[in-house]
Short mmCIF file of C-alpha atoms in Angstrom, two decimals:
data_model
loop_
_atom_site.label_atom_id
_atom_site.label_comp_id
_atom_site.label_asym_id
_atom_site.label_seq_id
_atom_site.Cartn_x
_atom_site.Cartn_y
_atom_site.Cartn_z
CA MET A 1 32.52 2.19 49.69
CA ALA A 2 28.90 2.00 48.49
CA MET A 3 28.30 2.11 44.77
CA VAL A 4 26.55 5.02 43.13
CA SER A 5 22.81 4.44 42.97
CA PHE A 6 20.85 6.13 40.17
CA ARG A 7 17.68 5.47 42.15
CA ARG A 8 19.00 7.44 45.14
CA ILE A 9 20.30 10.20 42.84
CA PHE A 10 16.89 10.50 41.21
CA ALA A 11 15.28 10.56 44.68
CA ILE A 12 17.26 13.69 45.56
CA LEU A 13 16.20 15.32 42.29
CA LEU A 14 12.57 14.30 42.89
CA ARG A 15 12.65 15.72 46.43
CA HIS A 16 13.55 19.16 45.07
CA LEU A 17 11.06 18.92 42.21
CA TYR A 18 8.28 18.34 44.74
CA LEU A 19 9.44 21.41 46.66
CA LEU A 20 9.39 23.40 43.42
CA LYS A 21 5.94 22.10 42.49
CA HIS A 22 4.26 23.43 45.63
CA SER A 23 6.14 26.70 46.13
CA VAL A 24 5.18 29.96 44.43
CA SER A 25 8.31 31.68 45.77
CA ARG A 26 10.58 29.10 44.13
CA TRP A 27 8.83 29.51 40.80
CA ILE A 28 9.24 33.29 41.12
CA ASP A 29 12.97 32.81 41.67
CA LEU A 30 13.20 30.44 38.72
CA LEU A 31 11.07 32.32 36.17
CA TYR A 32 10.33 35.86 37.33
CA TRP A 33 13.84 37.21 37.91
CA PRO A 34 15.35 35.91 34.64
CA THR A 35 12.40 37.46 32.77
CA ILE A 36 12.83 40.82 34.50
CA ASP A 37 16.59 40.77 33.87
CA LEU A 38 16.13 40.06 30.19
CA LEU A 39 13.45 42.71 29.66
CA LEU A 40 15.19 45.42 31.69
CA TRP A 41 18.68 45.03 30.24
CA GLY A 42 17.37 44.13 26.81
CA PHE A 43 15.55 47.46 26.50
CA VAL A 44 18.55 49.31 27.96
CA SER A 45 20.71 47.68 25.28
CA LEU A 46 18.25 48.65 22.55
CA TYR A 47 18.36 52.25 23.76
CA ILE A 48 22.17 52.28 23.69
CA GLN A 49 22.17 50.67 20.24
CA GLN A 50 19.79 53.32 18.88
CA ARG A 51 22.11 56.05 20.13
CA GLU A 52 25.42 54.45 19.21
CA GLY A 53 24.38 52.46 16.13
CA SER A 54 26.20 49.27 17.19
CA GLY A 55 25.22 45.64 17.71
CA ILE A 56 25.58 45.88 21.46
CA VAL A 57 22.12 44.46 22.14
CA TYR A 58 23.14 40.97 20.95
CA HIS A 59 26.40 41.03 22.90
CA PHE A 60 24.60 42.16 26.03
CA LEU A 61 21.70 39.71 25.82
CA GLY A 62 24.00 36.77 25.09
CA ALA A 63 26.20 37.62 28.04
CA LEU A 64 23.15 38.08 30.28
CA ILE A 65 21.72 34.65 29.37
CA LEU A 66 25.04 32.88 29.92
CA TRP A 67 25.62 34.65 33.24
CA ASN A 68 22.14 33.56 34.35
CA ILE A 69 23.02 29.97 33.43
CA LEU A 70 26.03 30.20 35.74
CA ILE A 71 24.00 31.75 38.57
CA ARG A 72 21.11 29.25 38.29
CA ALA A 73 23.47 26.26 38.17
CA GLN A 74 25.47 27.51 41.16
CA GLN A 75 22.38 28.31 43.20
CA GLY A 76 20.71 25.06 42.19
CA LEU A 77 23.57 23.26 43.93
CA ALA A 78 24.08 25.59 46.90
CA VAL A 79 20.43 26.48 47.62
CA GLY A 80 19.44 22.85 47.06
CA PHE A 81 21.74 21.97 49.96
CA LEU A 82 20.34 24.84 52.03
CA GLU A 83 16.81 23.49 51.50
CA ASP A 84 17.88 20.45 53.52
CA VAL A 85 19.56 22.68 56.11
CA TRP A 86 16.43 24.78 56.58
CA ALA A 87 14.28 21.65 56.80
CA ARG A 88 16.76 20.09 59.29
CA ASN A 89 16.87 17.12 56.97
CA LEU A 90 20.60 16.46 56.62
CA LEU A 91 20.80 14.01 59.52
CA HIS A 92 17.87 11.99 58.15
CA LEU A 93 19.35 11.91 54.67
CA PHE A 94 22.76 10.64 55.71
CA ALA A 95 21.31 8.17 58.21
CA SER A 96 19.82 6.47 55.13
CA PRO A 97 21.79 4.39 52.57
CA LEU A 98 22.31 7.64 50.62
CA THR A 99 25.99 8.32 49.95
CA LEU A 100 27.60 11.73 49.72
CA LEU A 101 28.27 11.17 46.01
CA ASP A 102 24.63 10.22 45.40
CA TYR A 103 23.52 13.38 47.18
CA VAL A 104 25.85 15.69 45.27
CA LEU A 105 24.99 14.12 41.91
CA GLY A 106 21.29 14.58 42.66
CA LEU A 107 21.90 18.26 43.39
CA LEU A 108 23.91 18.58 40.18
CA LEU A 109 20.97 17.22 38.18
CA TYR A 110 18.69 19.71 39.89
CA SER A 111 21.09 22.56 39.09
CA ILE A 112 21.14 21.52 35.41
CA LEU A 113 17.34 21.55 35.38
CA LYS A 114 17.17 25.04 36.90
CA ALA A 115 19.78 26.40 34.49
CA ALA A 116 18.01 24.80 31.53
CA VAL A 117 14.58 26.19 32.44
CA ALA A 118 15.93 29.71 32.99
CA SER A 119 18.04 29.70 29.81
CA LEU A 120 15.23 28.32 27.64
CA LEU A 121 12.84 30.94 29.00
CA MET A 122 15.31 33.76 28.37
CA GLY A 123 16.18 32.34 24.96
CA PHE A 124 12.50 32.19 23.96
CA LEU A 125 11.88 35.76 25.13
CA GLY A 126 15.04 36.87 23.32
CA VAL A 127 13.69 35.52 20.04
CA LEU A 128 10.14 36.75 20.65
CA ILE A 129 10.92 40.29 21.80
CA PHE A 130 14.39 41.14 20.50
CA ASP A 131 14.70 38.83 17.47
CA PHE A 132 17.82 37.37 19.05
CA ASN A 133 18.52 33.62 18.87
CA LEU A 134 21.45 32.79 21.13
CA PHE A 135 21.12 29.06 20.51
CA ALA A 136 21.84 29.47 16.80
CA GLN A 137 25.55 29.75 17.70
CA GLY A 138 25.90 25.95 17.76
CA LEU A 139 28.99 24.14 19.02
CA ALA A 140 30.79 27.30 20.08
CA LEU A 141 27.93 28.11 22.46
CA PHE A 142 27.93 24.56 23.86
CA ASN A 143 31.67 24.73 24.67
CA LEU A 144 31.24 28.03 26.49
CA THR A 145 28.08 26.99 28.33
CA PHE A 146 29.55 23.70 29.51
CA ALA A 147 32.56 25.58 30.88
CA LEU A 148 30.20 27.86 32.83
CA LEU A 149 28.33 24.86 34.28
CA LEU A 150 31.56 23.31 35.55
CA PHE A 151 32.64 26.60 37.08
CA ALA A 152 29.20 27.09 38.66
CA TRP A 153 29.47 23.68 40.31
CA SER A 154 32.90 24.47 41.73
CA VAL A 155 31.52 27.69 43.26
CA GLY A 156 28.48 25.78 44.55
CA LEU A 157 30.65 23.13 46.24
CA ILE A 158 32.74 25.81 47.94
CA THR A 159 29.53 27.47 49.15
CA ILE A 160 28.33 24.21 50.70
CA ALA A 161 31.76 23.72 52.28
CA LEU A 162 31.54 27.16 53.90
CA VAL A 163 28.09 26.38 55.32
CA LEU A 164 29.34 23.04 56.66
CA TYR A 165 32.34 24.71 58.32
CA PHE A 166 30.86 27.98 59.59
CA GLY A 167 27.23 26.94 60.01
CA GLN A 168 24.01 28.40 58.69
CA GLU A 169 25.20 32.01 59.07
CA ALA A 170 27.38 31.39 55.99
CA GLU A 171 24.32 30.83 53.79
CA ILE A 172 24.68 34.36 52.37
CA PHE A 173 27.50 32.94 50.21
CA ALA A 174 24.88 30.98 48.23
CA TRP A 175 23.92 34.30 46.64
CA ALA A 176 27.09 36.35 47.06
CA LEU A 177 30.03 34.09 46.20
CA ALA A 178 29.49 33.95 42.42
CA LEU A 179 29.11 37.74 42.34
CA LEU A 180 32.66 38.00 43.69
CA PHE A 181 33.87 36.89 40.25
CA LEU A 182 31.56 39.21 38.30
CA PRO A 183 33.84 42.30 38.08
CA PHE A 184 36.69 40.16 36.72
CA SER A 185 34.60 38.00 34.38
CA ALA A 186 34.21 40.62 31.62
CA VAL A 187 30.54 39.66 31.26
CA PHE A 188 29.29 42.94 29.80
CA TYR A 189 32.57 44.57 28.80
CA PRO A 190 35.97 43.41 27.51
CA VAL A 191 38.87 42.74 29.87
CA SER A 192 40.74 45.61 28.23
CA VAL A 193 38.55 48.23 29.97
CA LEU A 194 39.57 46.98 33.43
CA PRO A 195 42.34 48.68 35.44
CA PRO A 196 45.73 46.93 35.08
CA LEU A 197 45.46 45.18 38.47
CA PHE A 198 41.99 43.85 37.64
CA GLN A 199 43.25 42.65 34.25
CA GLU A 200 45.91 40.59 36.00
CA ILE A 201 43.28 39.10 38.33
CA ALA A 202 41.03 38.34 35.35
CA LYS A 203 43.74 36.10 33.90
CA PHE A 204 43.04 33.67 36.75
CA VAL A 205 39.24 33.85 36.48
CA PRO A 206 38.07 31.29 33.90
CA THR A 207 34.82 33.08 33.15
CA SER A 208 36.75 36.01 31.68
CA TYR A 209 37.90 33.74 28.84
CA VAL A 210 34.37 32.40 28.38
CA PHE A 211 32.75 35.81 27.95
CA GLU A 212 35.59 37.17 25.84
CA GLY A 213 35.06 34.13 23.64
CA LEU A 214 31.33 34.84 23.48
CA ARG A 215 32.01 38.33 22.12
CA MET A 216 34.21 36.81 19.44
CA VAL A 217 31.38 34.46 18.43
CA PHE A 218 29.01 37.42 18.02
CA GLN A 219 31.61 39.15 15.86
CA GLY A 220 31.58 36.15 13.52
CA LYS A 221 34.97 34.87 14.68
CA ASP A 222 36.06 31.46 15.93
CA VAL A 223 36.96 31.17 19.61
CA PRO A 224 40.75 30.58 19.75
CA LEU A 225 41.66 27.15 21.07
CA LEU A 226 44.05 28.84 23.48
CA PHE A 227 41.10 30.69 25.04
CA LEU A 228 39.17 27.46 25.52
CA PHE A 229 42.26 25.69 26.87
CA LYS A 230 42.91 28.41 29.43
CA ALA A 231 39.23 28.46 30.47
CA TYR A 232 38.96 24.69 30.91
CA PHE A 233 42.37 24.38 32.57
CA LEU A 234 41.50 27.01 35.18
CA ILE A 235 38.05 25.48 35.68
CA LEU A 236 39.64 22.07 36.25
CA VAL A 237 41.91 23.60 38.90
CA TYR A 238 38.93 25.33 40.58
CA LEU A 239 36.89 22.12 40.41
CA ILE A 240 39.61 19.95 41.96
CA LEU A 241 40.14 22.48 44.74
CA SER A 242 36.41 22.78 45.39
CA VAL A 243 35.97 18.99 45.60
CA PHE A 244 38.87 18.76 48.04
CA ILE A 245 37.57 21.64 50.19
CA PHE A 246 34.02 20.24 50.16
CA SER A 247 35.17 16.71 51.08
CA TYR A 248 37.37 18.02 53.87
CA SER A 249 34.61 20.24 55.29
CA PHE A 250 32.09 17.38 55.20
CA LYS A 251 34.44 14.99 57.01
CA LEU A 252 35.36 17.69 59.55
CA SER A 253 31.69 18.50 60.18
CA LYS A 254 31.03 14.83 60.96
CA VAL A 255 34.04 14.50 63.26
CA GLN A 256 33.17 17.70 65.16
CA GLY A 257 29.45 16.94 65.27
CA LYS A 258 28.51 20.00 63.21
CA LEU A 259 26.51 18.02 60.69
CA THR A 260 23.76 17.28 63.22
CA LYS A 261 23.64 20.89 64.47
CA ILE A 262 23.42 22.79 61.18
CA GLY A 263 20.01 24.42 60.94
CA GLU A 264 19.34 24.48 64.69
#
């Protein structure tokens, strides 16, 4: 088995940075939509706060920024793969010395970059417009954000696996799959408001523990270690399953000749 090459990993990252550099539409996706989300829901939260007299604006903005980190990281991985599908570039990539691990690690770096740019932009606007500094939460925020990144990567790997197995018509999952977890993630509301069946489902969705923990942070409380343990344990299970499903789909696509036909 070929060793991991940092040069090849960086080459994958550089390939996507060049695409980003010359594409207005990609910059719009990276900067425009997070800005619109923050402004729209930030002002809605301010309106609710003025009527109800609560600190909901900080809870809402914090949840919005963290959810965007998850979405950008997941799409950075999944859409990064689709860029090569649309360009019919997969065959050329894997005919080179590039290994599958090199390729995936390069996409992971790209997803971190996209999530970082979007979160820094939203964080700056939060301070500038709403006097809200999410990043002042320190270590507690890091623990929650890192959990979201790991979960985003597991969803991204499953998305790629679906495209490898079903072909390019499955690309809709790059935008839709993460949203499947949204109702059960308690992003903008506590788990307690969900119907009993949804509350039971939420117990198996790691993001529900992350966002419940975020609300505790904004209330000046420490996130219980049990919450973090449950979140990271479930994420580890999701990640292991996603790696297995992705590896199986990639091997199957090679055996069945699908890898050369994706994008045609």
